[in-house]
Amino acid sequence: MSTSPSVSQPWWQTAVVYQVYPRSFQDSGQDGVGDLPGLIQRLDYLAWLGVDALWISPFYPSPMEDFGYDITDYCGVDPLFGTLADFDALVARAHALGLRIILDFVPNHTSWQHPWFQAAHSSREHPQRDWYLWQDPSPSGGPPNNWRSVTGRSAWTLDAKSGQCYLHSFLPQQPDLNWRHPAVRAALFDAMRFWLKRGVDGLRVDMVDFLVKDELLRDEPDPEYVFPEAQYHLNRPETLDLLLELRAVTDEFPDRVLIGEIVPHLPVAQVLPYYGPAGERLHLPFNFALLDAAFTAPGLRRVIGAYDGALPPHAWPNYTLGNHDQPRLASRFGSAGARLAALLLLTLRGTPFLYYGDELGLPDTPVPGTQMQDPWEQVQPGAGRDPERAPMPWDASLTGGFSPAPPWLPLAPGHEHLSVETQRQDPASLLCLYRELLRLRRSHPALLQGEFQWHANSPDDVLAYIRAGTEPVLIALNFSQHPQHLDLPAGNWHSLVSTVTQDFPNSERSLTLRPFEGRLLGRATPE
């Protein structure tokens, strides 16, 4: 059993966060690329859907060699997406609709075209040289150590001009900053304040566990190391001290949230220190556990139980099943599985993160090689992330209402049947299921703050749990292709929503789930 805080909850504990990939949400111009004015046009949709906060992927000035995760100015808006005035208008309109704004903050690295790196690269003697990590090649002329980038290749690139190598944990076009340098910390803290002063409600810190490297740049003991097990390249204990400083900057502004992305596949015991012993570091270290879990009742039961059961009272849980780097839910789980995923994600204890278009059941979109855009595809053939970044289809028109111009990526096959316009008219659609689940979440306190308890004696193929409270709810998900029977706890239970039907009894003491059906039930009069 897990308990929830007894004090009044901060907004981010009861919120549902919706990730927007701005290139693919709505184009307001004629270039086929989404932008901030386009996002403003669609805020009413997000308010209608019922989400509470928008996490917006990077829109900063960038050469787009990693689509905005390679930044040349931490305090600006790339002209491709609009202007600072557009951003201010976005915040104002979102707040008027009751929506919060969370920005992606990318502090581990800049673009190699950033003025800081250009200065550091100009001379070994330049005052900003040590803003980045430079090292002489090994005596054999190879890399300084055995660290690898996320691409699998060496994390070092030789700069012929100076004869030294610079560190890049990601693409060579993304040199790592030296967070041990006081001026680097001061500059990035000022960038945080720049956006927080403009009304941003929170920051999602990209790859937070990479920020501090071993001071001696020692080899990893295992040359075949995987990132969760790295000792010197990342996962440094000094990072935890740095998080106290990031949190202190955030706390200068009331009612803000600090979220941190840590590498996937990290055991829960290694996640806990990112909260801090009393919750004084990150409010929410991203939890990718569901991405690793087998999408079966036993697999999910094991992962959810390990995570939720390990969290101390001050550590608020969070869950996600998709983002801009992961294959789409509908492609991973199928149509019925995507509906089960919606019920699961919106009823677990904690803050859920949704990815744009998953509420429509968008599949991974085939992108011909000639139309591939993601630079990662060139570095790692087959690893391109374009399929999960297809434009949002708003209507059944040729370009889906996304843009009057040809979109920067192809729309999903059959987008006319998946579009917002089409699904809003169908009460049985996945979109309407998401909206109903979000409505029920807001109207049932147990889903926002209730304890999490497993339902005893459920069949092996059924994941069943209770969110306890004065008006408890029970969630049951059948992951098999056969009907499954479930005995209900004492009380007058009634179905609130099903993932496969809109026809169910008003009062139930036992439950038979159809194949691949999920059901949310409430108890009207506790006994």
Short mmCIF file of C-alpha atoms in Angstrom, two decimals:
data_model
loop_
_atom_site.label_atom_id
_atom_site.label_comp_id
_atom_site.label_asym_id
_atom_site.label_seq_id
_atom_site.Cartn_x
_atom_site.Cartn_y
_atom_site.Cartn_z
CA MET A 1 0.00 0.00 0.00
CA SER A 2 1.22 3.50 -0.82
CA THR A 3 -0.05 6.62 0.84
CA SER A 4 -0.52 10.10 -0.49
CA PRO A 5 0.50 13.35 1.21
CA SER A 6 -2.02 14.55 3.77
CA VAL A 7 -1.32 18.21 3.09
CA SER A 8 -2.88 20.14 0.24
CA GLN A 9 -1.36 18.89 -2.99
CA PRO A 10 0.63 21.14 -5.33
CA TRP A 11 -0.82 21.47 -8.82
CA TRP A 12 1.73 19.20 -10.47
CA GLN A 13 0.66 16.24 -8.34
CA THR A 14 -2.92 16.35 -9.65
CA ALA A 15 -2.09 17.51 -13.19
CA VAL A 16 -2.05 15.53 -16.42
CA VAL A 17 0.87 16.70 -18.56
CA TYR A 18 0.56 16.67 -22.35
CA GLN A 19 3.76 16.78 -24.41
CA VAL A 20 3.63 18.92 -27.53
CA TYR A 21 6.26 18.46 -30.24
CA PRO A 22 5.86 21.92 -31.77
CA ARG A 23 7.13 21.04 -35.26
CA SER A 24 4.23 18.62 -35.60
CA PHE A 25 1.30 20.22 -33.80
CA GLN A 26 -0.01 23.09 -35.94
CA ASP A 27 1.52 25.25 -38.66
CA SER A 28 0.18 28.80 -38.69
CA GLY A 29 2.13 29.78 -41.80
CA GLN A 30 2.96 28.31 -45.16
CA ASP A 31 6.11 26.29 -44.50
CA GLY A 32 4.65 22.95 -43.33
CA VAL A 33 6.32 23.19 -39.91
CA GLY A 34 4.38 23.68 -36.67
CA ASP A 35 5.02 26.83 -34.64
CA LEU A 36 4.01 28.74 -31.53
CA PRO A 37 1.17 30.75 -33.14
CA GLY A 38 -0.20 27.44 -34.39
CA LEU A 39 -0.03 26.02 -30.88
CA ILE A 40 -1.98 29.02 -29.59
CA GLN A 41 -4.70 28.24 -32.14
CA ARG A 42 -5.07 24.74 -30.69
CA LEU A 43 -5.06 25.53 -26.96
CA ASP A 44 -8.86 25.42 -26.92
CA TYR A 45 -8.64 21.79 -28.03
CA LEU A 46 -6.35 20.93 -25.13
CA ALA A 47 -8.69 22.67 -22.69
CA TRP A 48 -11.60 20.71 -24.22
CA LEU A 49 -9.66 17.46 -23.90
CA GLY A 50 -9.10 18.14 -20.21
CA VAL A 51 -5.32 18.10 -19.74
CA ASP A 52 -3.76 20.46 -17.21
CA ALA A 53 -0.26 21.29 -18.44
CA LEU A 54 1.70 21.43 -21.68
CA TRP A 55 5.29 20.27 -21.86
CA ILE A 56 6.67 21.90 -25.01
CA SER A 57 9.70 20.38 -26.72
CA PRO A 58 12.53 22.82 -27.63
CA PHE A 59 11.80 25.84 -29.82
CA TYR A 60 15.05 27.73 -29.07
CA PRO A 61 17.32 29.11 -31.81
CA SER A 62 19.12 26.11 -33.28
CA PRO A 63 20.69 24.82 -36.51
CA MET A 64 18.28 21.88 -36.00
CA GLU A 65 20.97 19.22 -36.24
CA ASP A 66 19.06 17.47 -33.46
CA PHE A 67 15.78 19.36 -33.99
CA GLY A 68 16.21 21.88 -31.20
CA TYR A 69 18.15 19.84 -28.69
CA ASP A 70 21.22 21.61 -30.09
CA ILE A 71 20.78 25.18 -28.85
CA THR A 72 22.51 28.39 -29.92
CA ASP A 73 20.59 30.72 -27.57
CA TYR A 74 18.95 29.61 -24.33
CA CYS A 75 16.89 32.80 -24.10
CA GLY A 76 15.27 33.06 -27.52
CA VAL A 77 12.80 31.57 -29.98
CA ASP A 78 13.94 30.22 -33.32
CA PRO A 79 12.30 32.21 -36.17
CA LEU A 80 11.01 28.89 -37.49
CA PHE A 81 8.67 28.78 -34.48
CA GLY A 82 7.90 32.47 -33.99
CA THR A 83 9.06 35.18 -31.62
CA LEU A 84 9.31 35.91 -27.92
CA ALA A 85 6.12 37.93 -28.29
CA ASP A 86 4.44 34.77 -29.62
CA PHE A 87 5.70 32.87 -26.61
CA ASP A 88 4.35 35.49 -24.22
CA ALA A 89 0.99 35.33 -25.99
CA LEU A 90 1.05 31.55 -25.66
CA VAL A 91 1.62 31.73 -21.90
CA ALA A 92 -1.09 34.34 -21.47
CA ARG A 93 -3.67 32.37 -23.46
CA ALA A 94 -2.77 29.07 -21.79
CA HIS A 95 -3.09 30.57 -18.33
CA ALA A 96 -6.42 32.13 -19.25
CA LEU A 97 -7.64 28.62 -20.13
CA GLY A 98 -6.27 27.15 -16.91
CA LEU A 99 -3.36 25.40 -18.65
CA ARG A 100 0.18 25.37 -17.26
CA ILE A 101 3.33 25.62 -19.41
CA ILE A 102 6.43 23.45 -18.90
CA LEU A 103 9.52 24.03 -21.05
CA ASP A 104 12.26 21.65 -22.09
CA PHE A 105 15.57 22.84 -20.59
CA VAL A 106 18.65 21.29 -22.24
CA PRO A 107 21.65 22.05 -20.02
CA ASN A 108 24.04 19.16 -20.73
CA HIS A 109 25.18 20.43 -24.12
CA THR A 110 24.83 23.23 -26.64
CA SER A 111 25.09 23.35 -30.39
CA TRP A 112 28.65 23.58 -31.69
CA GLN A 113 27.40 26.78 -33.33
CA HIS A 114 26.58 28.35 -29.96
CA PRO A 115 28.67 31.52 -29.42
CA TRP A 116 30.05 29.94 -26.24
CA PHE A 117 31.51 26.99 -28.12
CA GLN A 118 32.69 29.16 -30.97
CA ALA A 119 34.65 31.19 -28.43
CA ALA A 120 35.94 28.08 -26.65
CA HIS A 121 36.98 26.59 -29.98
CA SER A 122 38.81 29.74 -31.10
CA SER A 123 41.83 29.31 -28.83
CA ARG A 124 43.14 27.18 -25.98
CA GLU A 125 43.68 30.44 -24.11
CA HIS A 126 40.18 31.84 -24.52
CA PRO A 127 38.47 32.52 -21.15
CA GLN A 128 35.51 30.34 -22.20
CA ARG A 129 37.67 27.39 -23.23
CA ASP A 130 36.88 25.58 -19.97
CA TRP A 131 33.14 26.06 -20.41
CA TYR A 132 33.42 22.77 -22.31
CA LEU A 133 35.40 19.59 -21.68
CA TRP A 134 38.65 19.34 -23.64
CA GLN A 135 41.37 16.70 -23.37
CA ASP A 136 44.50 15.69 -25.23
CA PRO A 137 44.23 12.50 -27.27
CA SER A 138 45.63 9.32 -25.77
CA PRO A 139 49.33 8.58 -26.37
CA SER A 140 48.30 6.33 -29.27
CA GLY A 141 46.39 9.20 -30.83
CA GLY A 142 42.98 7.80 -30.00
CA PRO A 143 40.22 9.19 -27.77
CA PRO A 144 41.18 10.34 -24.25
CA ASN A 145 39.10 7.60 -22.60
CA ASN A 146 36.59 4.85 -23.37
CA TRP A 147 33.43 6.90 -22.96
CA ARG A 148 30.80 6.40 -25.64
CA SER A 149 28.16 8.74 -26.97
CA VAL A 150 24.51 7.74 -27.11
CA THR A 151 25.12 6.82 -30.75
CA GLY A 152 27.48 4.05 -29.65
CA ARG A 153 30.57 5.73 -31.06
CA SER A 154 33.29 7.49 -29.08
CA ALA A 155 32.09 10.46 -27.06
CA TRP A 156 35.18 12.42 -28.16
CA THR A 157 35.89 14.27 -31.41
CA LEU A 158 39.32 15.62 -32.32
CA ASP A 159 39.44 19.34 -33.03
CA ALA A 160 42.22 19.65 -35.64
CA LYS A 161 42.67 23.34 -34.94
CA SER A 162 43.73 22.93 -31.31
CA GLY A 163 44.86 19.31 -31.35
CA GLN A 164 42.52 18.47 -28.46
CA CYS A 165 39.33 16.43 -28.28
CA TYR A 166 36.03 17.77 -27.00
CA LEU A 167 33.41 15.67 -25.23
CA HIS A 168 29.95 15.11 -26.68
CA SER A 169 27.68 12.56 -25.00
CA PHE A 170 25.28 12.84 -27.93
CA LEU A 171 26.02 13.97 -31.49
CA PRO A 172 29.40 15.57 -32.33
CA GLN A 173 27.40 18.74 -33.08
CA GLN A 174 26.38 18.82 -29.38
CA PRO A 175 29.46 19.48 -27.20
CA ASP A 176 28.97 18.89 -23.47
CA LEU A 177 29.16 21.85 -21.11
CA ASN A 178 31.45 21.78 -18.10
CA TRP A 179 29.07 22.09 -15.16
CA ARG A 180 32.00 22.24 -12.73
CA HIS A 181 32.75 25.75 -14.04
CA PRO A 182 31.03 28.44 -11.91
CA ALA A 183 30.41 30.68 -14.94
CA VAL A 184 28.59 27.86 -16.75
CA ARG A 185 26.34 27.28 -13.76
CA ALA A 186 25.64 31.01 -13.45
CA ALA A 187 24.79 31.35 -17.16
CA LEU A 188 22.41 28.38 -17.14
CA PHE A 189 20.77 29.46 -13.90
CA ASP A 190 20.14 32.86 -15.50
CA ALA A 191 18.56 31.08 -18.48
CA MET A 192 16.22 29.25 -16.12
CA ARG A 193 15.25 32.54 -14.48
CA PHE A 194 14.65 34.14 -17.90
CA TRP A 195 11.81 31.71 -18.64
CA LEU A 196 10.47 31.44 -15.11
CA LYS A 197 10.13 35.22 -15.02
CA ARG A 198 8.08 35.02 -18.22
CA GLY A 199 5.50 32.89 -16.43
CA VAL A 200 6.66 29.37 -17.20
CA ASP A 201 5.20 26.96 -14.64
CA GLY A 202 8.01 24.43 -14.72
CA LEU A 203 11.07 23.03 -16.43
CA ARG A 204 11.76 19.54 -17.69
CA VAL A 205 15.56 19.13 -17.47
CA ASP A 206 16.94 17.04 -20.32
CA MET A 207 19.28 14.13 -19.43
CA VAL A 208 19.98 15.40 -15.93
CA ASP A 209 22.19 12.46 -14.95
CA PHE A 210 24.77 13.40 -17.60
CA LEU A 211 25.43 16.89 -16.22
CA VAL A 212 28.52 16.25 -14.06
CA LYS A 213 31.38 14.06 -15.25
CA ASP A 214 34.23 12.52 -13.35
CA GLU A 215 36.78 15.23 -12.65
CA LEU A 216 39.67 12.96 -13.72
CA LEU A 217 37.81 11.69 -16.82
CA ARG A 218 38.64 8.11 -15.84
CA ASP A 219 37.84 5.15 -18.07
CA GLU A 220 34.73 3.20 -17.27
CA PRO A 221 35.88 -0.09 -15.69
CA ASP A 222 33.75 -2.08 -18.13
CA PRO A 223 34.47 -0.97 -21.72
CA GLU A 224 31.05 -2.38 -22.71
CA TYR A 225 29.25 -0.31 -20.04
CA VAL A 226 25.59 0.58 -20.39
CA PHE A 227 24.52 4.02 -19.25
CA PRO A 228 22.58 2.97 -16.11
CA GLU A 229 25.75 1.28 -14.84
CA ALA A 230 28.23 4.04 -15.75
CA GLN A 231 30.36 5.35 -12.88
CA TYR A 232 32.42 8.16 -14.42
CA HIS A 233 30.71 9.32 -17.61
CA LEU A 234 27.39 9.91 -15.82
CA ASN A 235 25.54 9.03 -12.59
CA ARG A 236 28.07 11.05 -10.59
CA PRO A 237 27.19 11.77 -6.93
CA GLU A 238 28.16 15.40 -7.57
CA THR A 239 25.10 15.66 -9.82
CA LEU A 240 22.89 15.28 -6.76
CA ASP A 241 24.54 18.33 -5.20
CA LEU A 242 24.03 20.27 -8.41
CA LEU A 243 20.33 19.43 -8.33
CA LEU A 244 20.06 21.29 -5.04
CA GLU A 245 21.21 24.41 -6.91
CA LEU A 246 18.79 23.84 -9.79
CA ARG A 247 15.98 23.39 -7.29
CA ALA A 248 16.99 26.55 -5.40
CA VAL A 249 16.68 28.58 -8.61
CA THR A 250 13.27 27.02 -9.30
CA ASP A 251 12.11 27.73 -5.76
CA GLU A 252 12.84 31.45 -6.23
CA PHE A 253 9.52 31.39 -8.10
CA PRO A 254 6.47 30.12 -6.21
CA ASP A 255 4.43 27.16 -7.36
CA ARG A 256 6.83 25.87 -10.04
CA VAL A 257 7.84 22.29 -10.81
CA LEU A 258 11.26 20.83 -11.63
CA ILE A 259 11.19 17.60 -13.65
CA GLY A 260 14.30 15.66 -14.60
CA GLU A 261 14.92 13.19 -17.40
CA ILE A 262 17.20 10.38 -16.32
CA VAL A 263 18.38 7.54 -18.53
CA PRO A 264 15.81 4.79 -19.10
CA HIS A 265 16.22 1.33 -17.56
CA LEU A 266 17.49 2.77 -14.26
CA PRO A 267 16.58 0.58 -11.25
CA VAL A 268 14.18 2.29 -8.87
CA ALA A 269 16.83 2.34 -6.12
CA GLN A 270 18.95 4.59 -8.36
CA VAL A 271 15.98 6.86 -9.10
CA LEU A 272 15.20 7.64 -5.46
CA PRO A 273 18.30 9.84 -4.79
CA TYR A 274 17.11 12.22 -7.52
CA TYR A 275 14.16 13.13 -5.28
CA GLY A 276 16.46 13.83 -2.32
CA PRO A 277 16.08 12.46 1.23
CA ALA A 278 13.31 14.98 1.89
CA GLY A 279 12.22 15.78 -1.67
CA GLU A 280 14.62 18.72 -1.95
CA ARG A 281 16.02 17.89 -5.41
CA LEU A 282 13.73 17.10 -8.33
CA HIS A 283 9.99 17.24 -7.79
CA LEU A 284 9.61 14.53 -10.44
CA PRO A 285 12.48 12.38 -11.72
CA PHE A 286 11.03 10.91 -14.90
CA ASN A 287 9.90 7.32 -14.46
CA PHE A 288 10.34 5.22 -17.61
CA ALA A 289 9.52 1.91 -15.90
CA LEU A 290 6.39 1.28 -17.98
CA LEU A 291 8.44 1.58 -21.17
CA ASP A 292 10.53 -1.38 -20.03
CA ALA A 293 7.64 -3.51 -18.76
CA ALA A 294 6.08 -6.33 -20.72
CA PHE A 295 2.58 -5.10 -21.58
CA THR A 296 0.96 -7.97 -19.70
CA ALA A 297 -0.72 -8.16 -16.33
CA PRO A 298 2.22 -9.98 -14.66
CA GLY A 299 4.80 -7.68 -16.26
CA LEU A 300 3.00 -4.50 -15.27
CA ARG A 301 2.19 -5.81 -11.80
CA ARG A 302 5.87 -6.46 -11.16
CA VAL A 303 7.10 -3.06 -12.42
CA ILE A 304 4.35 -0.93 -10.85
CA GLY A 305 4.62 -2.76 -7.54
CA ALA A 306 8.40 -2.33 -7.38
CA TYR A 307 8.23 1.38 -8.20
CA ASP A 308 5.22 2.45 -6.15
CA GLY A 309 6.23 0.31 -3.20
CA ALA A 310 9.73 1.78 -3.06
CA LEU A 311 8.75 5.45 -2.94
CA PRO A 312 8.94 7.16 0.45
CA PRO A 313 6.08 9.50 1.45
CA HIS A 314 7.81 12.63 0.11
CA ALA A 315 8.41 11.13 -3.36
CA TRP A 316 5.49 11.65 -5.73
CA PRO A 317 5.22 9.06 -8.53
CA ASN A 318 4.87 9.73 -12.25
CA TYR A 319 4.28 7.54 -15.28
CA THR A 320 4.60 7.73 -19.02
CA LEU A 321 4.17 5.31 -21.90
CA GLY A 322 5.38 7.41 -24.82
CA ASN A 323 7.30 10.46 -26.00
CA HIS A 324 9.09 11.89 -29.03
CA ASP A 325 11.82 9.22 -28.83
CA GLN A 326 9.60 6.13 -28.49
CA PRO A 327 7.44 4.17 -30.95
CA ARG A 328 3.75 5.03 -30.77
CA LEU A 329 1.40 3.24 -28.36
CA ALA A 330 -0.93 2.11 -31.14
CA SER A 331 1.98 0.49 -32.99
CA ARG A 332 3.38 -1.17 -29.88
CA PHE A 333 0.14 -2.42 -28.36
CA GLY A 334 -2.47 -2.43 -31.13
CA SER A 335 -5.85 -0.72 -31.06
CA ALA A 336 -7.24 -2.57 -28.03
CA GLY A 337 -3.94 -2.26 -26.20
CA ALA A 338 -3.84 1.49 -26.79
CA ARG A 339 -7.21 1.78 -25.06
CA LEU A 340 -5.98 -0.28 -22.12
CA ALA A 341 -2.89 1.95 -21.97
CA ALA A 342 -5.10 5.04 -21.69
CA LEU A 343 -7.01 3.59 -18.74
CA LEU A 344 -3.82 2.43 -17.04
CA LEU A 345 -1.90 5.68 -17.42
CA LEU A 346 -4.75 7.90 -16.21
CA THR A 347 -5.63 5.87 -13.11
CA LEU A 348 -2.28 4.97 -11.52
CA ARG A 349 -1.18 6.95 -8.47
CA GLY A 350 0.92 9.88 -9.61
CA THR A 351 1.35 12.39 -12.41
CA PRO A 352 0.77 11.00 -15.93
CA PHE A 353 2.56 12.29 -19.03
CA LEU A 354 0.78 11.95 -22.37
CA TYR A 355 2.33 12.36 -25.82
CA TYR A 356 0.45 14.35 -28.45
CA GLY A 357 -1.53 12.20 -30.86
CA ASP A 358 -1.63 9.11 -28.65
CA GLU A 359 -5.15 10.17 -27.69
CA LEU A 360 -6.02 9.66 -31.38
CA GLY A 361 -4.30 6.30 -31.68
CA LEU A 362 -1.76 7.61 -34.17
CA PRO A 363 0.50 4.77 -35.35
CA ASP A 364 4.14 5.02 -36.29
CA THR A 365 4.14 6.61 -39.72
CA PRO A 366 6.23 5.06 -42.50
CA VAL A 367 8.67 7.67 -43.81
CA PRO A 368 10.40 6.93 -47.13
CA GLY A 369 14.15 7.22 -47.01
CA THR A 370 14.10 10.27 -49.25
CA GLN A 371 11.82 12.06 -46.76
CA MET A 372 13.65 11.09 -43.56
CA GLN A 373 14.42 14.17 -41.47
CA ASP A 374 15.88 12.95 -38.16
CA PRO A 375 19.69 13.35 -38.15
CA TRP A 376 19.93 10.27 -35.94
CA GLU A 377 18.90 8.18 -38.93
CA GLN A 378 22.15 9.15 -40.65
CA VAL A 379 24.21 8.27 -37.57
CA GLN A 380 22.32 5.08 -36.70
CA PRO A 381 20.37 3.73 -39.68
CA GLY A 382 17.06 2.38 -38.45
CA ALA A 383 17.12 4.48 -35.28
CA GLY A 384 15.42 7.54 -36.76
CA ARG A 385 12.52 8.91 -34.72
CA ASP A 386 10.49 10.42 -37.54
CA PRO A 387 7.77 7.71 -37.44
CA GLU A 388 6.58 8.85 -33.99
CA ARG A 389 6.71 12.55 -34.88
CA ALA A 390 4.12 12.71 -37.66
CA PRO A 391 1.96 15.87 -37.80
CA MET A 392 -1.24 16.02 -35.78
CA PRO A 393 -4.30 15.39 -38.02
CA TRP A 394 -7.04 17.86 -37.14
CA ASP A 395 -9.44 17.08 -39.98
CA ALA A 396 -9.87 14.73 -42.95
CA SER A 397 -8.34 17.07 -45.53
CA LEU A 398 -5.26 16.18 -47.57
CA THR A 399 -2.89 17.87 -45.12
CA GLY A 400 -5.01 17.06 -42.09
CA GLY A 401 -5.68 20.69 -41.20
CA PHE A 402 -2.09 20.82 -39.94
CA SER A 403 -0.84 23.19 -42.62
CA PRO A 404 -1.87 24.69 -45.95
CA ALA A 405 1.53 23.55 -47.23
CA PRO A 406 2.89 20.01 -47.54
CA PRO A 407 3.79 18.92 -43.98
CA TRP A 408 7.44 18.50 -43.02
CA LEU A 409 6.74 14.78 -42.44
CA PRO A 410 4.04 12.57 -43.95
CA LEU A 411 0.77 12.26 -42.07
CA ALA A 412 -0.20 8.92 -40.55
CA PRO A 413 -1.85 6.43 -42.91
CA GLY A 414 -5.62 6.78 -42.69
CA HIS A 415 -5.28 10.09 -40.89
CA GLU A 416 -8.72 11.14 -42.10
CA HIS A 417 -10.27 8.44 -39.88
CA LEU A 418 -7.99 9.27 -36.95
CA SER A 419 -8.40 13.04 -37.05
CA VAL A 420 -9.67 15.12 -34.16
CA GLU A 421 -12.67 16.26 -36.19
CA THR A 422 -13.70 12.67 -37.02
CA GLN A 423 -13.20 11.27 -33.54
CA ARG A 424 -14.95 14.12 -31.73
CA GLN A 425 -18.13 13.05 -33.52
CA ASP A 426 -17.81 9.41 -32.42
CA PRO A 427 -18.59 8.74 -28.72
CA ALA A 428 -16.87 5.35 -29.01
CA SER A 429 -13.60 6.79 -30.32
CA LEU A 430 -10.29 6.64 -28.51
CA LEU A 431 -10.27 10.44 -28.29
CA CYS A 432 -13.62 10.46 -26.49
CA LEU A 433 -12.37 7.70 -24.19
CA TYR A 434 -9.40 9.88 -23.20
CA ARG A 435 -11.68 12.86 -22.63
CA GLU A 436 -14.03 10.82 -20.45
CA LEU A 437 -11.13 9.38 -18.43
CA LEU A 438 -9.76 12.88 -17.90
CA ARG A 439 -13.21 14.08 -16.77
CA LEU A 440 -13.55 11.16 -14.35
CA ARG A 441 -10.06 11.80 -13.03
CA ARG A 442 -10.97 15.40 -12.17
CA SER A 443 -14.28 14.44 -10.55
CA HIS A 444 -13.05 11.55 -8.37
CA PRO A 445 -10.66 12.57 -5.57
CA ALA A 446 -9.53 8.96 -5.20
CA LEU A 447 -7.91 9.14 -8.65
CA LEU A 448 -6.00 12.28 -7.68
CA GLN A 449 -4.89 11.49 -4.15
CA GLY A 450 -6.15 8.07 -3.14
CA GLU A 451 -3.93 5.31 -1.84
CA PHE A 452 -2.85 2.58 -4.27
CA GLN A 453 -3.80 -0.98 -3.35
CA TRP A 454 -3.70 -4.18 -5.36
CA HIS A 455 -7.03 -5.99 -5.63
CA ALA A 456 -6.60 -9.41 -4.09
CA ASN A 457 -7.26 -12.64 -5.95
CA SER A 458 -7.48 -11.29 -9.48
CA PRO A 459 -6.81 -13.73 -12.36
CA ASP A 460 -3.25 -13.91 -13.67
CA ASP A 461 -4.17 -12.07 -16.88
CA VAL A 462 -6.04 -9.28 -15.11
CA LEU A 463 -4.34 -6.23 -13.63
CA ALA A 464 -6.67 -4.96 -10.91
CA TYR A 465 -6.10 -2.27 -8.32
CA ILE A 466 -8.00 0.13 -6.09
CA ARG A 467 -7.51 3.84 -5.56
CA ALA A 468 -8.78 4.10 -2.00
CA GLY A 469 -10.61 6.95 -0.30
CA THR A 470 -14.06 7.92 0.90
CA GLU A 471 -15.32 7.15 -2.62
CA PRO A 472 -12.88 4.48 -3.86
CA VAL A 473 -12.54 3.37 -7.46
CA LEU A 474 -11.46 0.02 -8.84
CA ILE A 475 -9.60 -0.46 -12.10
CA ALA A 476 -9.45 -3.83 -13.86
CA LEU A 477 -7.67 -4.54 -17.14
CA ASN A 478 -7.94 -7.84 -19.00
CA PHE A 479 -4.82 -8.51 -21.03
CA SER A 480 -6.03 -11.83 -22.45
CA GLN A 481 -8.09 -12.78 -25.49
CA HIS A 482 -10.57 -14.59 -23.25
CA PRO A 483 -13.28 -13.28 -20.88
CA GLN A 484 -12.10 -13.01 -17.29
CA HIS A 485 -14.20 -13.05 -14.09
CA LEU A 486 -13.36 -10.84 -11.15
CA ASP A 487 -14.98 -10.86 -7.72
CA LEU A 488 -15.48 -7.33 -6.46
CA PRO A 489 -14.92 -6.12 -2.88
CA ALA A 490 -17.94 -5.54 -0.68
CA GLY A 491 -20.05 -2.57 -1.69
CA ASN A 492 -22.36 -1.28 -4.38
CA TRP A 493 -20.01 -1.00 -7.37
CA HIS A 494 -21.03 0.58 -10.65
CA SER A 495 -19.12 0.87 -13.92
CA LEU A 496 -18.01 4.35 -14.89
CA VAL A 497 -16.27 3.57 -18.15
CA SER A 498 -15.21 0.61 -20.28
CA THR A 499 -12.55 0.57 -22.98
CA VAL A 500 -14.66 -1.57 -25.32
CA THR A 501 -18.35 -0.82 -24.70
CA GLN A 502 -20.72 1.86 -23.55
CA ASP A 503 -23.29 -0.72 -22.43
CA PHE A 504 -22.76 -2.06 -18.89
CA PRO A 505 -24.89 -2.70 -15.78
CA ASN A 506 -25.59 0.09 -13.33
CA SER A 507 -24.78 -2.04 -10.28
CA GLU A 508 -22.33 -4.94 -10.00
CA ARG A 509 -21.01 -7.25 -7.27
CA SER A 510 -18.87 -9.25 -9.66
CA LEU A 511 -17.39 -8.43 -13.02
CA THR A 512 -16.82 -10.29 -16.24
CA LEU A 513 -14.35 -8.52 -18.49
CA ARG A 514 -14.49 -9.01 -22.24
CA PRO A 515 -11.25 -9.89 -24.05
CA PHE A 516 -8.81 -6.96 -23.80
CA GLU A 517 -11.32 -4.88 -21.87
CA GLY A 518 -10.50 -2.40 -19.16
CA ARG A 519 -13.10 -1.16 -16.71
CA LEU A 520 -13.18 1.68 -14.18
CA LEU A 521 -15.73 1.24 -11.39
CA GLY A 522 -16.85 3.44 -8.53
CA ARG A 523 -18.42 2.48 -5.21
CA ALA A 524 -21.41 4.63 -4.37
CA THR A 525 -22.22 3.47 -0.83
CA PRO A 526 -19.39 1.85 1.14
CA GLU A 527 -20.52 -0.99 3.42
#
